[in-house]
XYZ file of C-alpha atoms in Angstrom:
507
model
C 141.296 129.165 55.972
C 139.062 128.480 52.833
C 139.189 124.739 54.118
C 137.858 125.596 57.677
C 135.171 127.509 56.281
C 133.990 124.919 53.965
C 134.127 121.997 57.331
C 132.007 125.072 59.434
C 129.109 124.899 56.740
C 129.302 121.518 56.609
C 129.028 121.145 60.434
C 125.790 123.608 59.896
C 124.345 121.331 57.292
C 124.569 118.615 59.456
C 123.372 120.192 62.475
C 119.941 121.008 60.498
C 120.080 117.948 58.758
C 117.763 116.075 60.915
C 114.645 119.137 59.978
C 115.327 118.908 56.316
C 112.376 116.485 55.661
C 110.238 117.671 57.906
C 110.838 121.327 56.741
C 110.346 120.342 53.393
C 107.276 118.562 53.860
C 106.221 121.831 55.444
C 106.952 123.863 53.080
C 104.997 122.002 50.135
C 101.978 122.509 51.967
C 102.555 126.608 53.017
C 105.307 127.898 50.143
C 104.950 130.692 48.537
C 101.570 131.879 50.136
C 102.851 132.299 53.815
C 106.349 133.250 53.048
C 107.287 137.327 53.024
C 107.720 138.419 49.252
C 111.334 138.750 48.006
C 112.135 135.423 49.673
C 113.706 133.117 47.034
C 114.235 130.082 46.628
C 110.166 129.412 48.148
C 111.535 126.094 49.919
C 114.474 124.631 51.120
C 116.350 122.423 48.277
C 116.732 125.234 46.175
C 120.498 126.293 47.328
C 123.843 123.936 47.327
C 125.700 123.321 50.789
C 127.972 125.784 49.005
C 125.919 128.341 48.892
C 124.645 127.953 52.639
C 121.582 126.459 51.488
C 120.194 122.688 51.451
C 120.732 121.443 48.063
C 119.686 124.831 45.944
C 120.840 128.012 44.255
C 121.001 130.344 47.027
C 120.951 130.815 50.792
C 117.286 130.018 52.869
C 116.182 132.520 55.175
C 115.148 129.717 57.081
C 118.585 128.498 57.896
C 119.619 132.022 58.365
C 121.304 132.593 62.054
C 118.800 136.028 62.614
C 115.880 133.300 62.295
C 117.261 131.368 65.290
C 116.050 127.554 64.709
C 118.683 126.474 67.378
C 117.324 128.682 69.996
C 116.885 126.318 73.091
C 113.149 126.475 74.601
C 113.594 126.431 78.639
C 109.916 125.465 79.613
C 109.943 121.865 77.834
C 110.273 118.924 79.493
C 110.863 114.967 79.547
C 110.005 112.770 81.667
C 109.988 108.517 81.086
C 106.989 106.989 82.231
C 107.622 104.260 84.006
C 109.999 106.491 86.184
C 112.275 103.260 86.650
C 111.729 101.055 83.937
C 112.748 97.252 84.118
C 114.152 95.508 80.862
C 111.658 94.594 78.662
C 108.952 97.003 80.043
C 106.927 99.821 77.244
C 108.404 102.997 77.950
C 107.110 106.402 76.981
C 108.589 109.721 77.407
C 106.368 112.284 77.707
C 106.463 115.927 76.632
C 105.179 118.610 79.202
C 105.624 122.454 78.264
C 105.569 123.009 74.170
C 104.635 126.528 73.562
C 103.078 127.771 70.068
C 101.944 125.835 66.731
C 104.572 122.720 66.674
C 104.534 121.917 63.019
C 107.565 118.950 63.453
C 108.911 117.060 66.013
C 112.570 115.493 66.089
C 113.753 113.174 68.725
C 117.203 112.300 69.509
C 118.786 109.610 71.431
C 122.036 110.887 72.272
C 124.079 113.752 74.087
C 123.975 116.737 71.193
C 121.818 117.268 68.192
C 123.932 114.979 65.622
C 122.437 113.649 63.021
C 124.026 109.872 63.925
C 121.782 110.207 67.144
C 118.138 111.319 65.150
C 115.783 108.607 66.206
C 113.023 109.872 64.020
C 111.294 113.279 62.970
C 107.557 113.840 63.003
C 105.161 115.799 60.803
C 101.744 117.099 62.966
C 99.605 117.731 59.766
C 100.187 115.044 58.246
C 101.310 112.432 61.044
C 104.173 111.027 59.098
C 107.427 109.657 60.735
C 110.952 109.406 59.233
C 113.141 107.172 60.958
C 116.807 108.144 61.700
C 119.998 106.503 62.027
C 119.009 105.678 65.899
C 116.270 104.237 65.297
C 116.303 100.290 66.631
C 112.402 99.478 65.113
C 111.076 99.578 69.016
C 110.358 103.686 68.943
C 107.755 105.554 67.821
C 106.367 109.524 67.971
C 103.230 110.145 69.219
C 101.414 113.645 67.925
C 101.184 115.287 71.075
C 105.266 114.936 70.403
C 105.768 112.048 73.451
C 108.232 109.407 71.777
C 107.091 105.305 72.754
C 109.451 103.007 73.279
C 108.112 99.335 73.496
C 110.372 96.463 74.438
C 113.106 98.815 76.364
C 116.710 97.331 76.469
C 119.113 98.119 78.911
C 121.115 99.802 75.777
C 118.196 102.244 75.350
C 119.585 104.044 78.541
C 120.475 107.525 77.801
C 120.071 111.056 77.126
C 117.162 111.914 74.787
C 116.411 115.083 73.186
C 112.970 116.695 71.340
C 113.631 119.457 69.010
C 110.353 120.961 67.392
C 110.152 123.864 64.904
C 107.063 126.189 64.797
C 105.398 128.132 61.848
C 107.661 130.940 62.987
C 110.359 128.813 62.163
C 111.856 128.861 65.518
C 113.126 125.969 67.253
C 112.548 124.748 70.716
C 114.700 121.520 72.801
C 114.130 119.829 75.637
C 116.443 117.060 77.583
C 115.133 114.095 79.297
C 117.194 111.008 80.599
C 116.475 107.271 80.792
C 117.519 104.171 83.009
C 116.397 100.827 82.144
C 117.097 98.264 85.064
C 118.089 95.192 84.108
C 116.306 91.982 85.643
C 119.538 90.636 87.612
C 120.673 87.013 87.571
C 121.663 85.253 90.741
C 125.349 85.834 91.418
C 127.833 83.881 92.142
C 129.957 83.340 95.412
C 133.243 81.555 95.446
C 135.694 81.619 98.616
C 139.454 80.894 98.787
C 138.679 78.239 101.215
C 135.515 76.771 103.082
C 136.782 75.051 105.840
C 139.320 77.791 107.744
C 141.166 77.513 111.082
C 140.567 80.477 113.988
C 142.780 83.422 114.504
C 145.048 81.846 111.702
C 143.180 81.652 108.266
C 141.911 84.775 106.436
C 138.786 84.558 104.963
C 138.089 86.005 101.270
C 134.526 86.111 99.722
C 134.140 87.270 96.229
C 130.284 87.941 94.583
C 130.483 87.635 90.746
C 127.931 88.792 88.593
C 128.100 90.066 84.593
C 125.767 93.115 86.071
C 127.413 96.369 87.440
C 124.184 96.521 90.137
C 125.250 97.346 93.351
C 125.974 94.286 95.915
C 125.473 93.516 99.629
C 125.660 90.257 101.496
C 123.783 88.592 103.668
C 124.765 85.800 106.848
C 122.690 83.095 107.652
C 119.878 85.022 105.902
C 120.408 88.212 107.604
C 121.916 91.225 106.156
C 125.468 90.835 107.185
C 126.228 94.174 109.363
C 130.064 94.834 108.174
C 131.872 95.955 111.055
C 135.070 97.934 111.459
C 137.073 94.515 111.417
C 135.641 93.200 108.166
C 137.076 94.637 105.226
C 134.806 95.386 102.443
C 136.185 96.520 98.690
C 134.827 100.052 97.285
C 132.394 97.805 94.920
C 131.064 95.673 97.544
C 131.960 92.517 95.805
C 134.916 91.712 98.074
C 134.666 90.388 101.714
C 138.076 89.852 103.589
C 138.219 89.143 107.206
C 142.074 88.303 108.527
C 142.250 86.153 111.394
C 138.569 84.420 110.952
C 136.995 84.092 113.693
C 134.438 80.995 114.678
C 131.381 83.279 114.808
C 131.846 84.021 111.166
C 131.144 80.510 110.559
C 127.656 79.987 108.806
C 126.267 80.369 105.320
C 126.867 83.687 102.922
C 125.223 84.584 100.124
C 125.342 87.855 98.154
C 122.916 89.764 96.449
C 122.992 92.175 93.514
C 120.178 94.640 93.538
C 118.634 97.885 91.286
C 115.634 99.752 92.245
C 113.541 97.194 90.024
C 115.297 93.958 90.381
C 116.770 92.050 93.408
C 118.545 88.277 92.748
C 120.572 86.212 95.521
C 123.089 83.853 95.248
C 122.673 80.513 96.447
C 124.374 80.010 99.847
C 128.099 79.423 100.856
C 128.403 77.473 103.859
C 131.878 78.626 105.674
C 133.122 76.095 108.804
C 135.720 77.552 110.878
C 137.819 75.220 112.829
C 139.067 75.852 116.796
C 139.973 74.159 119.747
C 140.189 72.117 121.528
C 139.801 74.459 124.811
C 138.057 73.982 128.200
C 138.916 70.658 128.297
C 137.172 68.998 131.547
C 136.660 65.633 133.255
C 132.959 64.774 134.226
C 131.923 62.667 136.919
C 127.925 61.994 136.542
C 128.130 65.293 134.692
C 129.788 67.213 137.657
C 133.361 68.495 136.451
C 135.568 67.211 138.753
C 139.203 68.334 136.836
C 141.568 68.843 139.625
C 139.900 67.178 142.112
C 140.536 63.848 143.854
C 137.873 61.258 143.610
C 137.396 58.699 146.324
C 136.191 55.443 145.760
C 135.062 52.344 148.343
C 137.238 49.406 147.301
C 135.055 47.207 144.679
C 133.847 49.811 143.391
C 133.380 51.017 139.788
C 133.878 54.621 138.202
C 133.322 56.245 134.958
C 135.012 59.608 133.738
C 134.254 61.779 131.040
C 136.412 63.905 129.139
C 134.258 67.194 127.533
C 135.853 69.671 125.731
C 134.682 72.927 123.471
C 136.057 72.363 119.714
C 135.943 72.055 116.077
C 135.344 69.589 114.685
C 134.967 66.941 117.645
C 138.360 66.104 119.217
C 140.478 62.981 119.651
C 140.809 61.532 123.182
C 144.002 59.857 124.143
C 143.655 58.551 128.101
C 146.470 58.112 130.408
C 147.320 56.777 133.778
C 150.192 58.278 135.774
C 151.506 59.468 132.530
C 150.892 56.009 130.854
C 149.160 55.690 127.620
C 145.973 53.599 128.263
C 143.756 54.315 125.351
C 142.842 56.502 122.480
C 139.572 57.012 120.699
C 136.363 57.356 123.283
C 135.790 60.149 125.296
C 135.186 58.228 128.708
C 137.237 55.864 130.767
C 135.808 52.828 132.815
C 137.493 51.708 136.266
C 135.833 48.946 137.641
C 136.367 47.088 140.876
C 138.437 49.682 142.125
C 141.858 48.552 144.078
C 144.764 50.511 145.507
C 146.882 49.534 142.730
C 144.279 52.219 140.501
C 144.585 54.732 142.734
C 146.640 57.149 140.988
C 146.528 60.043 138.295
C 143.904 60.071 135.259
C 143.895 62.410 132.468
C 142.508 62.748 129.332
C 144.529 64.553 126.452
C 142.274 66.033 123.467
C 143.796 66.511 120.058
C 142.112 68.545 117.406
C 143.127 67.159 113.707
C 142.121 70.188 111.669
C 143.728 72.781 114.589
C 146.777 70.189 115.433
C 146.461 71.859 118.876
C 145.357 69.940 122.041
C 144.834 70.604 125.802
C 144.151 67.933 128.866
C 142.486 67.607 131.618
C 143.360 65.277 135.036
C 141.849 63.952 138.433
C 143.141 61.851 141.300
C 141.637 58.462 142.205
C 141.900 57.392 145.286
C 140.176 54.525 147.669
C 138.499 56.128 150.136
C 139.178 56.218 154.006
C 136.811 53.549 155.120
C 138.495 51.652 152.161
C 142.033 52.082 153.339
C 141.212 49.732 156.430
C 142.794 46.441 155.425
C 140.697 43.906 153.916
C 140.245 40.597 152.313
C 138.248 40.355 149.622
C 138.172 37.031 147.498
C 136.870 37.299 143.780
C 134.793 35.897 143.114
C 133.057 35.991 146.228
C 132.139 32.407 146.317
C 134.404 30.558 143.928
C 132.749 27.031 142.697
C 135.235 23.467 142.537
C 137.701 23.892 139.866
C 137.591 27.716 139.581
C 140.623 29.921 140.610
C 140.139 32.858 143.228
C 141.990 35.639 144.240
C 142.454 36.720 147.926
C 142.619 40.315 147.308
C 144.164 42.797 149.845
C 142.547 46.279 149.956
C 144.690 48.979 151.876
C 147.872 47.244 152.231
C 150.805 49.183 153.740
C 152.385 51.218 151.189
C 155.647 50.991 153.150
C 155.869 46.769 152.803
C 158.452 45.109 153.745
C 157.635 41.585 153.938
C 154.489 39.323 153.768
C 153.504 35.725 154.445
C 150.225 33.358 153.834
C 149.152 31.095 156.095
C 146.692 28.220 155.497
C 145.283 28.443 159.387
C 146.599 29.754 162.186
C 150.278 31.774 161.674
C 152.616 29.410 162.254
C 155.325 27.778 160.050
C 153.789 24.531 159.254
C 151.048 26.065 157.698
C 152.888 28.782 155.829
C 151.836 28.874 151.993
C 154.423 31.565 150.836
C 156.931 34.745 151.950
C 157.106 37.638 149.570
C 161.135 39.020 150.542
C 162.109 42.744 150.168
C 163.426 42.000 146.542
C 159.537 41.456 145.159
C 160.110 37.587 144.663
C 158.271 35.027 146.444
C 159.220 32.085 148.553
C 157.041 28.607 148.917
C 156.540 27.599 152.697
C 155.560 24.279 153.583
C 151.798 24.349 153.127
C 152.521 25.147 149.427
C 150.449 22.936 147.137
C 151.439 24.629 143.752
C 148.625 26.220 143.151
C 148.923 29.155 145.104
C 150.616 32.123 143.891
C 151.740 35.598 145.576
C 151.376 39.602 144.022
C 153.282 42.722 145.361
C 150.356 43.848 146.599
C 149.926 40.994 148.726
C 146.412 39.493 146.821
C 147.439 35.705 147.242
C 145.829 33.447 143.629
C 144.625 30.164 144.509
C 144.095 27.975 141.478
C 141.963 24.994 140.944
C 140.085 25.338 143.476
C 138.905 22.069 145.579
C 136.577 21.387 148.307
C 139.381 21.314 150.948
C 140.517 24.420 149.780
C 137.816 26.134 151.785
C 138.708 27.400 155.532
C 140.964 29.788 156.868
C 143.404 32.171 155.416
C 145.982 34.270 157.201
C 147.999 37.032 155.559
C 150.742 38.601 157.945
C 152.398 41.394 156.763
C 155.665 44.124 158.215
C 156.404 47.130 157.276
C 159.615 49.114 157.103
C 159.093 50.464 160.875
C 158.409 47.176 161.904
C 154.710 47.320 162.652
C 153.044 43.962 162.050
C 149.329 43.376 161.573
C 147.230 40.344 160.994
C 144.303 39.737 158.934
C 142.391 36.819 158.237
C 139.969 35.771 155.836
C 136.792 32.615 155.548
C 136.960 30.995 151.991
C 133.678 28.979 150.583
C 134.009 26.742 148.001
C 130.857 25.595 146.334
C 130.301 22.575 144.877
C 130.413 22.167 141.200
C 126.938 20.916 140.867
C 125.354 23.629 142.203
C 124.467 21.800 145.282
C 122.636 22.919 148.614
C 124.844 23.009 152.077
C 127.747 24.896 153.003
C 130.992 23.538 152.536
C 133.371 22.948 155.354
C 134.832 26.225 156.795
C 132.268 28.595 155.283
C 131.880 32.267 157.743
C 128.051 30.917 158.785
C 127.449 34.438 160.304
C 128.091 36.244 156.967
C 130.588 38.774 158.986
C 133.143 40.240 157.316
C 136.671 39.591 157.394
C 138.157 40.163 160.542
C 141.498 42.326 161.442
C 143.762 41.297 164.150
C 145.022 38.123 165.311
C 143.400 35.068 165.315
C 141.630 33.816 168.393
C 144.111 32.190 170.996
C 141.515 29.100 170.954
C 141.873 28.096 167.677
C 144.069 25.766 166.043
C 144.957 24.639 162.880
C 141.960 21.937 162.165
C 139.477 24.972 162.330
């Protein structure tokens, strides 16, 4: 018990501590003259901590509980001028509502009246300043009792607290609080990936910054509005978004913010991969995917394969299910026969997505075009070159064919293609002539007698047998003037039918 009574009056001495100077100081200039009679020792110093006093023989008045020098004044107040200071900025904090003759002020920067928190005490008459153990060499009391702080650092955040002491001896405190805002560095973003597939990939953003200032991000230099489906953590450092999806691609940033200082990271580009989807085949920019195109024979054709993905997609084309291709997005048919007609498509292949899609048309030779015909290419061959009779619209259901140099007869037969595909020479042959399933007929080496008449004859499998015929010019390989013997001097095209009954074989 005698121990606890000794630590109470040492808690006491301590909690007074902090007045002792100025008290004493105070008392030099008024002891004894203002001080009742009877009242020994005249100043503080004369008691022991033993005997309740401050270093004398006997117990002060002053320190005396019926005095009341703890007794809490309700009318002060302290307010920090600037209201929100910024690191570095002069602070003061200014003292509204003393009441009577303050003889000493005595500020503390902490949450009670220790001693370890004084800052400094204050003496009006004589303006001198004791600094405590709080004191950082940045703070200073003012006489009107207003405490300047110059410099501010954010450690100088905090409770304060102003105890003064009157001629009465009575004390009065006041509270008063402190932020100083740090100036903010730019953060950091990092992400767990940049480059992030659709629907598959989630996407995690962290801010980092050595400041606890609050945080909110911004897209593509907007404020990012965070939506139900985007998961933010309590702190608002943490972005998540499962399943990314492609409108989330764009540049983030973060920024960390206090009422006196705003700083943004530098920007985080996200890509977000997809596709390939609405994959399409153009026609002079008109989609034409399902359709059937029809083409004159001769003609030429270019398709375009479009689709919508991320990053640009591979294009692999294919005809009736045949590889033809791989690398550009469009497809050139030129001089268009029946043995093109058939299915086109284009396949598209993402890398990044490993998915792919296709699109497909129909060629065909149009109706006009299906009319048999006999087109030599080149047109007009020049001595030496080879040419080939081609056949546009031949009978799909062939059975047999035959060439004739003239008029259809035996002698001037230049070859039979059979039902098995192979070919037969007839007795016009000359060994330069050679025959194609779809009945085109090559002559090579071409000569000036070569020009004339041809006759293609061909059956089908219901027996139906047409005739068509066909005027080859040769040109010289000079480069020379006239027509060559058995040039079409009307220009007409080649005719369908049988040959006139008036003709023979020297024609």
């Amino acid at each position: 018990m005698q121990m606890a009574s000794e630590e109470g009056q040492e808690a006491q001495v301590l909690e007074v501590r902090g007045l002792q100077a100025p008290i004493r100081a105070w008392c030099d200039l008024v002891c004894p003259e203002d001080l009742r009679p009877g009242m020994v020792p005249p100043c503080p110093g004369a008691g022991s901590p033993a005997n309740g006093g401050l270093g004398g023989a006997g117990p002060h008045p002053l320190f005396s509980s019926s005095v009341g020098i703890l007794s809490a004044g309700a009318e002060i107040s302290i307010s920090p001028e600037p209201a929100q200071p910024a690191e570095g900025d002069n602070v003061t904090l200014v003292v509204r509502g003393l009441s009577g003759d303050v003889l000493a002020h005595s500020w503390y920067a902490g949450p009670t009246l220790s001693l370890s928190y004084l800052v400094a005490s204050y003496i009006v008459s004589t303006g001198d300043e004791t600094p405590g153990p709080s004191h950082t060499g940045r703070e200073a009391v003012r006489p009107d009792g207003s405490l300047a702080i110059w410099g501010v650092l954010p450690r100088h955040s905090g409770t304060y607290i102003l105890q003064t002491l009157n001629r009465q001896l009575q004390t009065e405190v006041g509270y008063g609080h402190v932020q100083v805002y740090e100036i903010l560095a730019p953060p950091v973003v990092t992400a767990n990936n940049t480059e992030l597939v659709e629907h598959r990939d989630t996407l995690r953003l962290a801010c980092s910054s050595p400041s606890a200032a609050e945080a909110r991000w911004f897209f593509n230099g907007d404020t990012l509005p965070v939506a139900a489906r985007l998961g933010l953590s309590p702190d608002g450092r943490v972005l998540t978004r499962h399943g990314v999806r492609r409108e989330e691609a764009g540049a983030y940033q973060c920024e960390v913010w206090n009422p006196v200082s705003a700083s943004r990271s530098e920007p985080l580009n996200l890509t977000v991969y997809f596709g390939p989807e609405r994959v399409a085949i153009l026609q002079d920019s008109t989609t034409r995917t399902g359709c059937t195109i029809r083409l004159d024979f001769n003609t030429s054709l270019t398709l375009r394969c479009v689709a919508r993905s991320c990053p640009e997609p591979e294009y692999v084309w294919a005809f009736n299910g045949r590889a033809l291709q791989e690398g550009p997005d469009h497809l050139d048919i030129s001089s268009m026969t029946s043995a093109q007609e058939g299915t086109y498509t284009c396949i598209a292949k993402n890398p990044k997505t490993l998915l792919s899609g296709s699109a497909s048309v129909v060629v065909r030779l149009s109706a006009a075009a299906v009319t048999m015909m006999i087109v030599p290419v080149p047109p007009t061959p020049t001595e030496g070159q080879d040419v080939t009779l081609t056949v546009q619209g031949y009978p799909k259901d062939l059975l047999v064919y035959a060439w004739y140099r003239g008029p259809a007869s035996e002698p001037n037969r230049l070859l039979s293609q059979l039902p098995s595909g192979n070919w037969i020479a007839g007795p016009a042959h000359s060994g330069r002539e050679v025959g194609f399933a779809n009945c085109s007929l090559l002559v090579q080496k071409l000569n000036l007698t070569d020009a004339g008449r041809y006759m293609l004859k061909t059956v089908t499998l219901q027996g139906k047998t047409d005739t068509l015929e066909v005027e080859l010019q040769v040109a010289r390989e000079c480069g020379g003037g006239g027509r060559t013997r058995g040039q079409n001097r009307l220009g007409l095209p080649p005719r369908l039918g049988n040959p006139p009954k008036d003709q023979d074989s020297s024609s």
